[in-house]
mmCIF file of C-alpha atoms in Angstrom:
data_model
loop_
_atom_site.group_PDB
_atom_site.id
_atom_site.type_symbol
_atom_site.label_atom_id
_atom_site.label_comp_id
_atom_site.label_asym_id
_atom_site.label_seq_id
_atom_site.Cartn_x
_atom_site.Cartn_y
_atom_site.Cartn_z
ATOM 1 C CA MET A 1 -5.390 -10.875 -31.493
ATOM 2 C CA SER A 2 -3.833 -13.912 -29.645
ATOM 3 C CA GLY A 3 -4.101 -15.121 -25.885
ATOM 4 C CA ALA A 4 -7.404 -12.330 -25.810
ATOM 5 C CA VAL A 5 -9.629 -13.409 -22.838
ATOM 6 C CA ARG A 6 -12.784 -13.493 -24.482
ATOM 7 C CA SER A 7 -16.199 -13.830 -21.891
ATOM 8 C CA GLY A 8 -17.008 -17.434 -21.645
ATOM 9 C CA VAL A 9 -13.379 -18.897 -23.064
ATOM 10 C CA ARG A 10 -10.762 -19.411 -20.472
ATOM 11 C CA PRO A 11 -7.606 -17.810 -20.646
ATOM 12 C CA LEU A 12 -4.997 -20.045 -22.179
ATOM 13 C CA LEU A 13 -0.634 -18.659 -22.353
ATOM 14 C CA THR A 14 -0.231 -19.470 -25.777
ATOM 15 C CA ALA A 15 2.998 -22.206 -26.462
ATOM 16 C CA GLU A 16 5.424 -19.272 -27.361
ATOM 17 C CA LEU A 17 4.210 -17.059 -24.457
ATOM 18 C CA ARG A 18 4.448 -20.320 -22.020
ATOM 19 C CA ALA A 19 7.971 -21.422 -23.390
ATOM 20 C CA ARG A 20 9.754 -17.702 -22.966
ATOM 21 C CA LEU A 21 7.912 -17.466 -19.650
ATOM 22 C CA SER A 22 9.723 -20.463 -18.069
ATOM 23 C CA GLU A 23 12.873 -19.893 -19.504
ATOM 24 C CA SER A 24 12.831 -16.570 -17.911
ATOM 25 C CA ALA A 25 11.627 -17.922 -14.331
ATOM 26 C CA ALA A 26 14.772 -19.901 -14.926
ATOM 27 C CA HIS A 27 16.650 -17.328 -15.546
ATOM 28 C CA SER A 28 15.393 -13.920 -14.529
ATOM 29 C CA GLY A 29 15.852 -15.067 -10.943
ATOM 30 C CA PRO A 30 19.659 -15.556 -10.653
ATOM 31 C CA ALA A 31 20.202 -12.295 -12.851
ATOM 32 C CA GLY A 32 18.335 -10.212 -10.442
ATOM 33 C CA VAL A 33 16.694 -8.754 -13.245
ATOM 34 C CA PRO A 34 13.960 -8.827 -15.197
ATOM 35 C CA ASP A 35 13.934 -10.149 -18.889
ATOM 36 C CA GLY A 36 13.119 -7.751 -22.064
ATOM 37 C CA GLU A 37 12.478 -10.228 -24.782
ATOM 38 C CA THR A 38 9.557 -11.944 -22.258
ATOM 39 C CA LEU A 39 7.951 -9.023 -21.040
ATOM 40 C CA ALA A 40 7.875 -7.643 -24.720
ATOM 41 C CA ALA A 41 6.087 -11.395 -25.327
ATOM 42 C CA LEU A 42 3.488 -10.137 -22.815
ATOM 43 C CA ARG A 43 2.912 -7.039 -24.476
ATOM 44 C CA ALA A 44 2.278 -8.481 -27.888
ATOM 45 C CA ASP A 45 0.497 -11.553 -26.451
ATOM 46 C CA GLY A 46 -3.077 -9.300 -26.083
ATOM 47 C CA LEU A 47 -3.127 -10.462 -22.275
ATOM 48 C CA LEU A 48 -2.292 -7.613 -20.868
ATOM 49 C CA GLY A 49 -5.636 -5.473 -22.235
ATOM 50 C CA THR A 50 -7.749 -7.857 -19.707
ATOM 51 C CA ALA A 51 -9.190 -5.295 -17.447
ATOM 52 C CA VAL A 52 -9.702 -2.859 -20.177
ATOM 53 C CA ALA A 53 -13.275 -2.148 -21.675
ATOM 54 C CA ALA A 54 -14.000 -3.039 -24.928
ATOM 55 C CA ARG A 55 -14.725 0.591 -26.368
ATOM 56 C CA HIS A 56 -11.485 0.855 -25.486
ATOM 57 C CA GLY A 57 -9.831 -1.517 -26.941
ATOM 58 C CA GLY A 58 -9.447 -4.597 -24.537
ATOM 59 C CA ALA A 59 -10.686 -7.749 -23.452
ATOM 60 C CA GLY A 60 -13.720 -6.205 -21.136
ATOM 61 C CA GLY A 61 -12.584 -8.806 -18.698
ATOM 62 C CA ASP A 62 -13.838 -8.499 -14.911
ATOM 63 C CA ALA A 63 -12.294 -9.027 -11.948
ATOM 64 C CA ALA A 64 -12.208 -13.745 -12.528
ATOM 65 C CA ALA A 65 -10.743 -13.184 -15.212
ATOM 66 C CA VAL A 66 -8.274 -11.441 -13.779
ATOM 67 C CA ASN A 67 -7.576 -13.375 -11.129
ATOM 68 C CA HIS A 68 -7.305 -15.880 -14.015
ATOM 69 C CA VAL A 69 -4.852 -14.521 -16.163
ATOM 70 C CA VAL A 70 -2.335 -13.797 -13.168
ATOM 71 C CA GLU A 71 -2.692 -17.847 -11.697
ATOM 72 C CA GLU A 72 -1.402 -18.646 -15.219
ATOM 73 C CA LEU A 73 0.831 -16.261 -15.663
ATOM 74 C CA ALA A 74 2.445 -16.958 -11.737
ATOM 75 C CA ALA A 75 2.110 -21.017 -12.348
ATOM 76 C CA VAL A 76 5.363 -20.401 -15.195
ATOM 77 C CA ASP A 77 6.562 -16.727 -13.913
ATOM 78 C CA PRO A 78 5.562 -15.538 -10.637
ATOM 79 C CA SER A 79 7.624 -12.294 -10.690
ATOM 80 C CA VAL A 80 6.376 -11.437 -14.421
ATOM 81 C CA ALA A 81 2.735 -11.917 -12.946
ATOM 82 C CA ILE A 82 3.102 -9.663 -10.585
ATOM 83 C CA ILE A 83 3.996 -7.351 -12.802
ATOM 84 C CA ALA A 84 0.376 -7.543 -14.770
ATOM 85 C CA PHE A 85 -1.435 -7.697 -12.137
ATOM 86 C CA GLN A 86 0.116 -3.979 -10.991
ATOM 87 C CA HIS A 87 -0.653 -3.473 -14.800
ATOM 88 C CA PHE A 88 -4.377 -3.974 -14.631
ATOM 89 C CA ALA A 89 -4.587 -2.896 -11.096
ATOM 90 C CA VAL A 90 -3.738 1.001 -12.355
ATOM 91 C CA SER A 91 -5.201 0.238 -15.638
ATOM 92 C CA ALA A 92 -9.074 -0.458 -13.142
ATOM 93 C CA ARG A 93 -8.265 2.637 -11.255
ATOM 94 C CA ILE A 94 -8.298 4.687 -14.543
ATOM 95 C CA ALA A 95 -11.098 3.144 -15.962
ATOM 96 C CA GLU A 96 -13.005 4.019 -12.058
ATOM 97 C CA TRP A 97 -11.562 7.487 -11.516
ATOM 98 C CA GLY A 98 -10.302 8.828 -14.975
ATOM 99 C CA THR A 99 -11.768 11.137 -16.939
ATOM 100 C CA GLU A 100 -12.497 10.722 -20.192
ATOM 101 C CA GLU A 101 -9.659 12.493 -21.400
ATOM 102 C CA GLN A 102 -7.810 10.508 -19.290
ATOM 103 C CA GLN A 103 -9.678 6.830 -19.942
ATOM 104 C CA ARG A 104 -9.848 7.624 -24.283
ATOM 105 C CA ARG A 105 -5.940 8.499 -24.080
ATOM 106 C CA ILE A 106 -4.540 6.420 -21.673
ATOM 107 C CA LEU A 107 -6.239 2.468 -21.757
ATOM 108 C CA PRO A 108 -6.165 1.754 -25.719
ATOM 109 C CA LEU A 109 -2.211 2.010 -25.281
ATOM 110 C CA LEU A 110 -2.672 0.306 -21.775
ATOM 111 C CA ALA A 111 -4.787 -2.275 -23.599
ATOM 112 C CA ASP A 112 -2.798 -3.376 -26.603
ATOM 113 C CA GLY A 113 0.330 -3.644 -24.103
ATOM 114 C CA THR A 114 2.208 -0.103 -25.838
ATOM 115 C CA TRP A 115 2.322 0.749 -22.435
ATOM 116 C CA LEU A 116 3.196 -1.344 -19.033
ATOM 117 C CA ALA A 117 1.636 -0.072 -16.262
ATOM 118 C CA ALA A 118 3.186 -0.072 -12.576
ATOM 119 C CA SER A 119 1.216 1.828 -9.146
ATOM 120 C CA ALA A 120 4.381 3.705 -6.349
ATOM 121 C CA TRP A 121 2.786 3.817 -3.765
ATOM 122 C CA SER A 122 4.664 2.670 -0.911
ATOM 123 C CA GLU A 123 7.865 4.606 0.680
ATOM 124 C CA PRO A 124 10.337 3.913 4.333
ATOM 125 C CA GLY A 125 8.510 5.225 7.166
ATOM 126 C CA ALA A 126 5.144 5.627 5.935
ATOM 127 C CA GLY A 127 4.129 1.778 6.635
ATOM 128 C CA ALA A 128 2.166 -1.109 5.309
ATOM 129 C CA ALA A 129 -1.145 1.366 5.425
ATOM 130 C CA LYS A 130 0.325 4.257 3.617
ATOM 131 C CA ARG A 131 -0.054 6.498 5.859
ATOM 132 C CA ASN A 132 3.234 9.445 6.916
ATOM 133 C CA LEU A 133 4.246 10.137 3.465
ATOM 134 C CA ALA A 134 7.138 12.134 3.071
ATOM 135 C CA SER A 135 6.685 12.449 -0.581
ATOM 136 C CA ARG A 136 4.964 15.535 -1.352
ATOM 137 C CA GLY A 137 3.026 17.383 -4.873
ATOM 138 C CA GLU A 138 2.534 21.676 -4.562
ATOM 139 C CA ARG A 139 0.365 22.716 -7.316
ATOM 140 C CA LEU A 140 2.277 25.659 -8.751
ATOM 141 C CA ALA A 141 0.722 29.195 -9.925
ATOM 142 C CA ASP A 142 0.640 28.258 -13.542
ATOM 143 C CA GLY A 143 -1.568 24.737 -12.700
ATOM 144 C CA ARG A 144 0.633 22.036 -13.317
ATOM 145 C CA TRP A 145 1.848 20.017 -9.907
ATOM 146 C CA ARG A 146 5.835 19.776 -8.599
ATOM 147 C CA LEU A 147 6.006 16.428 -7.140
ATOM 148 C CA ASP A 148 9.508 15.477 -5.136
ATOM 149 C CA GLY A 149 10.221 12.383 -2.475
ATOM 150 C CA ALA A 150 11.104 8.714 -3.342
ATOM 151 C CA LYS A 151 9.007 4.937 -3.777
ATOM 152 C CA THR A 152 9.990 2.241 -2.772
ATOM 153 C CA PHE A 153 9.092 -1.569 -3.859
ATOM 154 C CA THR A 154 8.120 0.381 -7.147
ATOM 155 C CA THR A 155 6.840 -3.066 -8.909
ATOM 156 C CA GLY A 156 8.266 -2.737 -12.350
ATOM 157 C CA ALA A 157 10.351 -0.077 -12.051
ATOM 158 C CA GLY A 158 12.122 0.743 -15.061
ATOM 159 C CA VAL A 159 10.033 -1.323 -17.089
ATOM 160 C CA ALA A 160 6.966 0.720 -16.809
ATOM 161 C CA ASP A 161 5.682 3.210 -19.285
ATOM 162 C CA VAL A 162 3.341 4.919 -16.700
ATOM 163 C CA TYR A 163 3.728 4.808 -13.480
ATOM 164 C CA LEU A 164 0.290 5.327 -10.624
ATOM 165 C CA VAL A 165 2.334 7.699 -7.875
ATOM 166 C CA LEU A 166 0.713 8.814 -3.751
ATOM 167 C CA VAL A 167 1.663 11.802 -2.925
ATOM 168 C CA GLN A 168 0.588 14.484 0.144
ATOM 169 C CA THR A 169 -0.738 17.061 -1.168
ATOM 170 C CA GLY A 170 -2.285 18.541 1.448
ATOM 171 C CA ARG A 171 -3.118 18.309 5.318
ATOM 172 C CA PRO A 172 -2.562 14.482 6.945
ATOM 173 C CA GLY A 173 -4.843 12.796 8.721
ATOM 174 C CA GLY A 174 -7.264 9.585 9.422
ATOM 175 C CA THR A 175 -9.142 7.779 7.586
ATOM 176 C CA ALA A 176 -12.356 5.047 8.436
ATOM 177 C CA GLN A 177 -11.010 2.746 5.344
ATOM 178 C CA GLY A 178 -7.527 2.365 7.251
ATOM 179 C CA TYR A 179 -5.420 2.620 4.627
ATOM 180 C CA GLY A 180 -4.027 5.785 3.168
ATOM 181 C CA SER A 181 -4.239 9.214 4.403
ATOM 182 C CA ASP A 182 -6.094 12.181 4.299
ATOM 183 C CA GLY A 183 -4.401 15.041 2.197
ATOM 184 C CA GLN A 184 -3.261 12.744 -0.671
ATOM 185 C CA THR A 185 -3.454 12.186 -4.242
ATOM 186 C CA PHE A 186 -3.024 10.172 -7.064
ATOM 187 C CA PHE A 187 -1.027 11.229 -10.331
ATOM 188 C CA LEU A 188 -0.568 9.130 -13.584
ATOM 189 C CA VAL A 189 3.534 10.125 -14.518
ATOM 190 C CA GLY A 190 4.760 9.285 -17.703
ATOM 191 C CA ALA A 191 8.475 7.013 -17.032
ATOM 192 C CA ASP A 192 9.602 10.240 -19.698
ATOM 193 C CA ALA A 193 9.237 12.756 -17.072
ATOM 194 C CA PRO A 194 11.876 15.072 -15.862
ATOM 195 C CA GLY A 195 12.522 14.726 -12.971
ATOM 196 C CA LEU A 196 11.411 11.239 -12.868
ATOM 197 C CA VAL A 197 14.287 8.675 -12.014
ATOM 198 C CA ALA A 198 13.855 4.064 -11.738
ATOM 199 C CA ASP A 199 16.760 2.130 -9.914
ATOM 200 C CA LEU A 200 16.126 -1.581 -9.232
ATOM 201 C CA GLY A 201 18.712 -1.619 -6.695
ATOM 202 C CA LEU A 202 16.566 -3.702 -4.143
ATOM 203 C CA ASP A 203 18.129 -6.979 -3.453
ATOM 204 C CA LEU A 204 15.467 -9.110 -2.704
ATOM 205 C CA ALA A 205 14.784 -12.382 -1.884
ATOM 206 C CA GLY A 206 12.108 -13.768 -4.185
ATOM 207 C CA MET A 207 10.094 -12.251 -7.102
ATOM 208 C CA ARG A 208 13.664 -11.075 -8.797
ATOM 209 C CA GLY A 209 12.546 -10.395 -11.457
ATOM 210 C CA SER A 210 9.829 -8.261 -11.169
ATOM 211 C CA ALA A 211 11.562 -5.280 -11.466
ATOM 212 C CA THR A 212 10.949 -4.533 -7.978
ATOM 213 C CA GLY A 213 13.132 -1.345 -7.166
ATOM 214 C CA LEU A 214 12.871 2.403 -5.918
ATOM 215 C CA LEU A 215 11.807 5.980 -7.633
ATOM 216 C CA ALA A 216 13.025 9.126 -7.167
ATOM 217 C CA LEU A 217 10.651 12.416 -7.468
ATOM 218 C CA ASP A 218 12.732 15.188 -8.006
ATOM 219 C CA GLY A 219 11.128 18.263 -8.513
ATOM 220 C CA CYS A 220 9.202 16.367 -11.784
ATOM 221 C CA GLU A 221 6.383 18.670 -12.602
ATOM 222 C CA VAL A 222 3.283 16.886 -13.857
ATOM 223 C CA ALA A 223 -0.066 18.751 -15.633
ATOM 224 C CA ASP A 224 -2.968 18.547 -13.598
ATOM 225 C CA ALA A 225 -4.676 16.625 -16.288
ATOM 226 C CA ASP A 226 -2.928 13.699 -15.265
ATOM 227 C CA ARG A 227 -4.278 13.607 -11.838
ATOM 228 C CA LEU A 228 -6.322 10.763 -10.965
ATOM 229 C CA GLY A 229 -9.291 11.084 -9.020
ATOM 230 C CA PRO A 230 -9.786 13.730 -7.026
ATOM 231 C CA ALA A 231 -7.361 16.242 -5.199
ATOM 232 C CA ASP A 232 -6.567 15.681 -1.592
ATOM 233 C CA GLY A 233 -8.700 12.759 -2.151
ATOM 234 C CA ALA A 234 -6.312 9.092 -2.884
ATOM 235 C CA ALA A 235 -8.381 7.584 0.007
ATOM 236 C CA SER A 236 -11.139 6.993 -1.252
ATOM 237 C CA VAL A 237 -9.543 5.834 -4.396
ATOM 238 C CA ILE A 238 -7.911 3.898 -2.152
ATOM 239 C CA ALA A 239 -10.822 2.080 -0.430
ATOM 240 C CA GLY A 240 -12.066 0.801 -3.630
ATOM 241 C CA VAL A 241 -9.487 -1.127 -4.418
ATOM 242 C CA ARG A 242 -10.516 -4.298 -2.535
ATOM 243 C CA GLU A 243 -13.721 -3.943 -3.712
ATOM 244 C CA SER A 244 -12.804 -4.982 -7.308
ATOM 245 C CA GLY A 245 -12.143 -8.619 -6.143
ATOM 246 C CA ALA A 246 -8.722 -9.321 -8.194
ATOM 247 C CA SER A 247 -6.344 -10.791 -5.441
ATOM 248 C CA LEU A 248 -3.404 -10.894 -4.935
ATOM 249 C CA GLY A 249 -4.085 -14.226 -4.109
ATOM 250 C CA ALA A 250 -4.303 -14.955 -7.626
ATOM 251 C CA VAL A 251 -0.676 -15.152 -7.522
ATOM 252 C CA SER A 252 -0.529 -17.333 -4.173
ATOM 253 C CA VAL A 253 -2.251 -19.904 -5.536
ATOM 254 C CA GLY A 254 -0.418 -20.100 -9.177
ATOM 255 C CA ILE A 255 3.299 -20.174 -7.394
ATOM 256 C CA ALA A 256 1.041 -23.525 -5.134
ATOM 257 C CA ARG A 257 0.693 -25.143 -8.199
ATOM 258 C CA ALA A 258 3.440 -25.058 -9.647
ATOM 259 C CA ALA A 259 5.021 -26.367 -6.248
ATOM 260 C CA PHE A 260 2.515 -29.001 -6.241
ATOM 261 C CA ASP A 261 3.082 -29.511 -9.594
ATOM 262 C CA LEU A 262 6.815 -30.637 -9.469
ATOM 263 C CA ALA A 263 5.985 -32.971 -6.185
ATOM 264 C CA VAL A 264 4.026 -34.524 -8.666
ATOM 265 C CA ARG A 265 6.162 -35.324 -10.952
ATOM 266 C CA HIS A 266 8.716 -35.381 -8.276
ATOM 267 C CA ALA A 267 6.488 -38.332 -7.090
ATOM 268 C CA ARG A 268 6.163 -40.189 -10.139
ATOM 269 C CA GLN A 269 10.371 -39.937 -11.835
ATOM 270 C CA GLN A 270 10.375 -41.844 -8.422
ATOM 271 C CA GLY A 271 8.121 -44.640 -8.103
ATOM 272 C CA LEU A 272 6.556 -43.098 -5.294
ATOM 273 C CA LEU A 273 3.248 -43.441 -6.056
ATOM 274 C CA GLU A 274 2.593 -46.893 -5.574
ATOM 275 C CA LEU A 275 2.954 -45.415 -1.441
ATOM 276 C CA PRO A 276 -0.303 -44.960 -0.206
ATOM 277 C CA THR A 277 1.417 -42.677 2.814
ATOM 278 C CA VAL A 278 2.907 -40.274 -0.725
ATOM 279 C CA ARG A 279 -0.758 -40.781 -2.530
ATOM 280 C CA HIS A 280 -2.701 -39.284 0.529
ATOM 281 C CA ARG A 281 0.126 -36.545 1.215
ATOM 282 C CA LEU A 282 -0.475 -34.899 -2.602
ATOM 283 C CA VAL A 283 -4.127 -35.121 -1.993
ATOM 284 C CA ASP A 284 -4.170 -33.393 1.064
ATOM 285 C CA LEU A 285 -1.366 -30.959 -1.231
ATOM 286 C CA ALA A 286 -4.035 -30.982 -3.620
ATOM 287 C CA THR A 287 -7.359 -30.310 -0.870
ATOM 288 C CA ARG A 288 -5.470 -26.886 -0.112
ATOM 289 C CA LEU A 289 -4.506 -25.881 -3.190
ATOM 290 C CA GLU A 290 -8.352 -26.144 -4.355
ATOM 291 C CA ALA A 291 -9.722 -24.518 -1.281
ATOM 292 C CA ALA A 292 -6.822 -21.461 -1.826
ATOM 293 C CA ARG A 293 -8.096 -21.202 -5.759
ATOM 294 C CA ALA A 294 -11.701 -21.379 -4.273
ATOM 295 C CA VAL A 295 -11.857 -18.419 -2.285
ATOM 296 C CA VAL A 296 -9.869 -16.523 -4.920
ATOM 297 C CA ALA A 297 -13.190 -17.435 -7.180
ATOM 298 C CA ARG A 298 -15.287 -15.997 -4.837
ATOM 299 C CA ALA A 299 -13.716 -12.554 -4.123
ATOM 300 C CA GLY A 300 -13.404 -12.651 -8.723
ATOM 301 C CA ALA A 301 -16.756 -13.330 -8.615
ATOM 302 C CA ARG A 302 -18.052 -10.673 -6.206
ATOM 303 C CA SER A 303 -21.138 -13.599 -5.458
ATOM 304 C CA SER A 304 -20.093 -12.424 -1.161
ATOM 305 C CA ALA A 305 -22.322 -10.363 1.512
ATOM 306 C CA GLN A 306 -18.832 -8.087 1.837
ATOM 307 C CA PRO A 307 -16.840 -8.785 -1.451
ATOM 308 C CA GLY A 308 -14.178 -6.379 -0.444
ATOM 309 C CA LEU A 309 -13.762 -8.516 3.184
ATOM 310 C CA THR A 310 -13.530 -11.747 0.495
ATOM 311 C CA THR A 311 -10.946 -9.888 -1.452
ATOM 312 C CA LEU A 312 -9.340 -9.563 2.001
ATOM 313 C CA HIS A 313 -9.750 -13.292 2.959
ATOM 314 C CA SER A 314 -8.957 -14.449 -0.653
ATOM 315 C CA LYS A 315 -5.052 -12.553 0.147
ATOM 316 C CA LEU A 316 -4.257 -14.525 3.127
ATOM 317 C CA HIS A 317 -5.272 -17.966 2.768
ATOM 318 C CA ALA A 318 -3.799 -18.090 -0.486
ATOM 319 C CA SER A 319 0.098 -16.075 0.184
ATOM 320 C CA VAL A 320 -0.331 -18.698 3.694
ATOM 321 C CA ALA A 321 -1.412 -21.876 2.187
ATOM 322 C CA ALA A 322 0.834 -21.204 -1.063
ATOM 323 C CA GLU A 323 4.051 -20.662 2.053
ATOM 324 C CA GLU A 324 3.478 -24.029 3.448
ATOM 325 C CA ILE A 325 2.588 -25.882 0.290
ATOM 326 C CA CYS A 326 5.571 -25.225 -1.044
ATOM 327 C CA LEU A 327 7.269 -25.924 2.064
ATOM 328 C CA ASP A 328 5.608 -29.175 1.953
ATOM 329 C CA VAL A 329 6.477 -29.576 -1.175
ATOM 330 C CA ALA A 330 10.557 -29.629 -0.290
ATOM 331 C CA ARG A 331 10.109 -31.637 1.635
ATOM 332 C CA MET A 332 8.323 -34.378 -0.424
ATOM 333 C CA LEU A 333 11.529 -33.319 -2.900
ATOM 334 C CA GLY A 334 14.509 -33.738 -0.148
ATOM 335 C CA SER A 335 18.225 -33.291 -1.102
ATOM 336 C CA ALA A 336 16.354 -32.845 -5.050
ATOM 337 C CA GLY A 337 15.381 -29.539 -4.131
ATOM 338 C CA TYR A 338 17.801 -28.245 -1.668
ATOM 339 C CA ARG A 339 20.788 -27.008 -3.877
ATOM 340 C CA GLU A 340 21.174 -23.335 -5.451
ATOM 341 C CA GLY A 341 18.965 -22.620 -8.018
ATOM 342 C CA ALA A 342 16.117 -25.318 -7.122
ATOM 343 C CA PRO A 343 13.071 -24.302 -8.490
ATOM 344 C CA ILE A 344 11.136 -25.022 -5.049
ATOM 345 C CA GLY A 345 13.240 -22.901 -3.460
ATOM 346 C CA ARG A 346 12.707 -20.379 -6.273
ATOM 347 C CA LEU A 347 8.488 -21.504 -5.767
ATOM 348 C CA LEU A 348 9.298 -20.345 -2.032
ATOM 349 C CA ALA A 349 11.080 -17.352 -1.725
ATOM 350 C CA ASP A 350 8.183 -16.012 -4.599
ATOM 351 C CA ALA A 351 5.538 -17.313 -2.855
ATOM 352 C CA ARG A 352 6.869 -15.467 1.125
ATOM 353 C CA GLY A 353 7.477 -12.175 -0.847
ATOM 354 C CA ILE A 354 3.522 -11.851 -0.908
ATOM 355 C CA ALA A 355 2.422 -11.580 2.407
ATOM 356 C CA PHE A 356 4.282 -8.588 2.188
ATOM 357 C CA MET A 357 3.425 -6.775 -0.881
ATOM 358 C CA GLY A 358 0.258 -4.664 -0.340
ATOM 359 C CA PRO A 359 -2.502 -4.880 1.509
ATOM 360 C CA THR A 360 0.348 -6.900 3.871
ATOM 361 C CA ASN A 361 -0.586 -9.396 5.655
ATOM 362 C CA ASP A 362 -1.506 -7.948 8.897
ATOM 363 C CA LEU A 363 -2.708 -4.757 6.718
ATOM 364 C CA CYS A 364 -5.436 -7.209 5.895
ATOM 365 C CA ARG A 365 -5.961 -8.640 9.044
ATOM 366 C CA ASP A 366 -6.211 -4.957 10.307
ATOM 367 C CA LEU A 367 -9.010 -4.346 7.651
ATOM 368 C CA VAL A 368 -10.741 -7.266 8.150
ATOM 369 C CA ALA A 369 -10.633 -6.316 12.190
ATOM 370 C CA ALA A 370 -12.276 -3.457 11.457
ATOM 371 C CA ALA A 371 -15.519 -4.783 9.585
ATOM 372 C CA TRP A 372 -16.656 -5.862 13.313
ATOM 373 C CA THR A 373 -15.587 -2.955 15.566
ATOM 374 C CA GLY A 374 -17.019 -0.673 13.941
#
């Protein structure tokens, strides 16, 4: 399948997909909506099967493969990279926690792009740690569940075919992991489920083509077979996410790479590469980019003594480095980058957005510090 990830082979975007992504990045930002044709091309390309096992029709890629694909996408269109990252994350959760029936039913659809998956965890008032959820799940007499509430900052809202929804089903409480709460449960909810309504009402400063919006649950009924993981035990599912090595830092690396390429292209076009000061400045940017890529690669390889902490470090370091690189490139471009619609402005806004995506950078810091304090 075109664009598939094979073991030991560096995944490359096809020329057709790269062209679509480039056009999408230029137009979806100002419009504030995702490009349907680009998402259709992504579904057809085969990359969405990266994180799905071969027995379910996927490429069987590990976290390193996921991070690499996400970086490649983000270097052209960060918004689409975020959509893909969420798809990979949901695929991995189903592979880890899904029943045999769920895996047989859902994973092949995610692998071939028939279904696009999204996460719906955040909501107003819950904070970065996803506690104090107002959304509720109530078990009905017939064994089904009724979901009510509202989720926000759902990437892929309105374009996904299935959502991994987090709701409160039992008594809330603290958790040792510092993320999530006791009494929470995950459900896989189809986009066509009665009572589920997606809304792209969020007008974001960056990642404007990522379909990040709201999800309303109004008497949305799902079967117990749609529950992912143990009832009231979502915290255990969440705790294992960072252990996978898949890192949002890969998106940041792709953004930083795109910004660096802009700087080199500008310097070459303006004849500035003859100046030692310019060359040295570019080398410093390239070194910071390589450092960010290295820590993300270390997370994906899961080669450290504490892979979960390395994943947190990779998200922190790469997201901060990407924003700083974008700022430095904007300064290098001068007035050429200080105009409405300039690519560096879009990249900078996209880079800033990664810090607020879960776990947010401040929550990453809290989780890392917790490892020292016990």
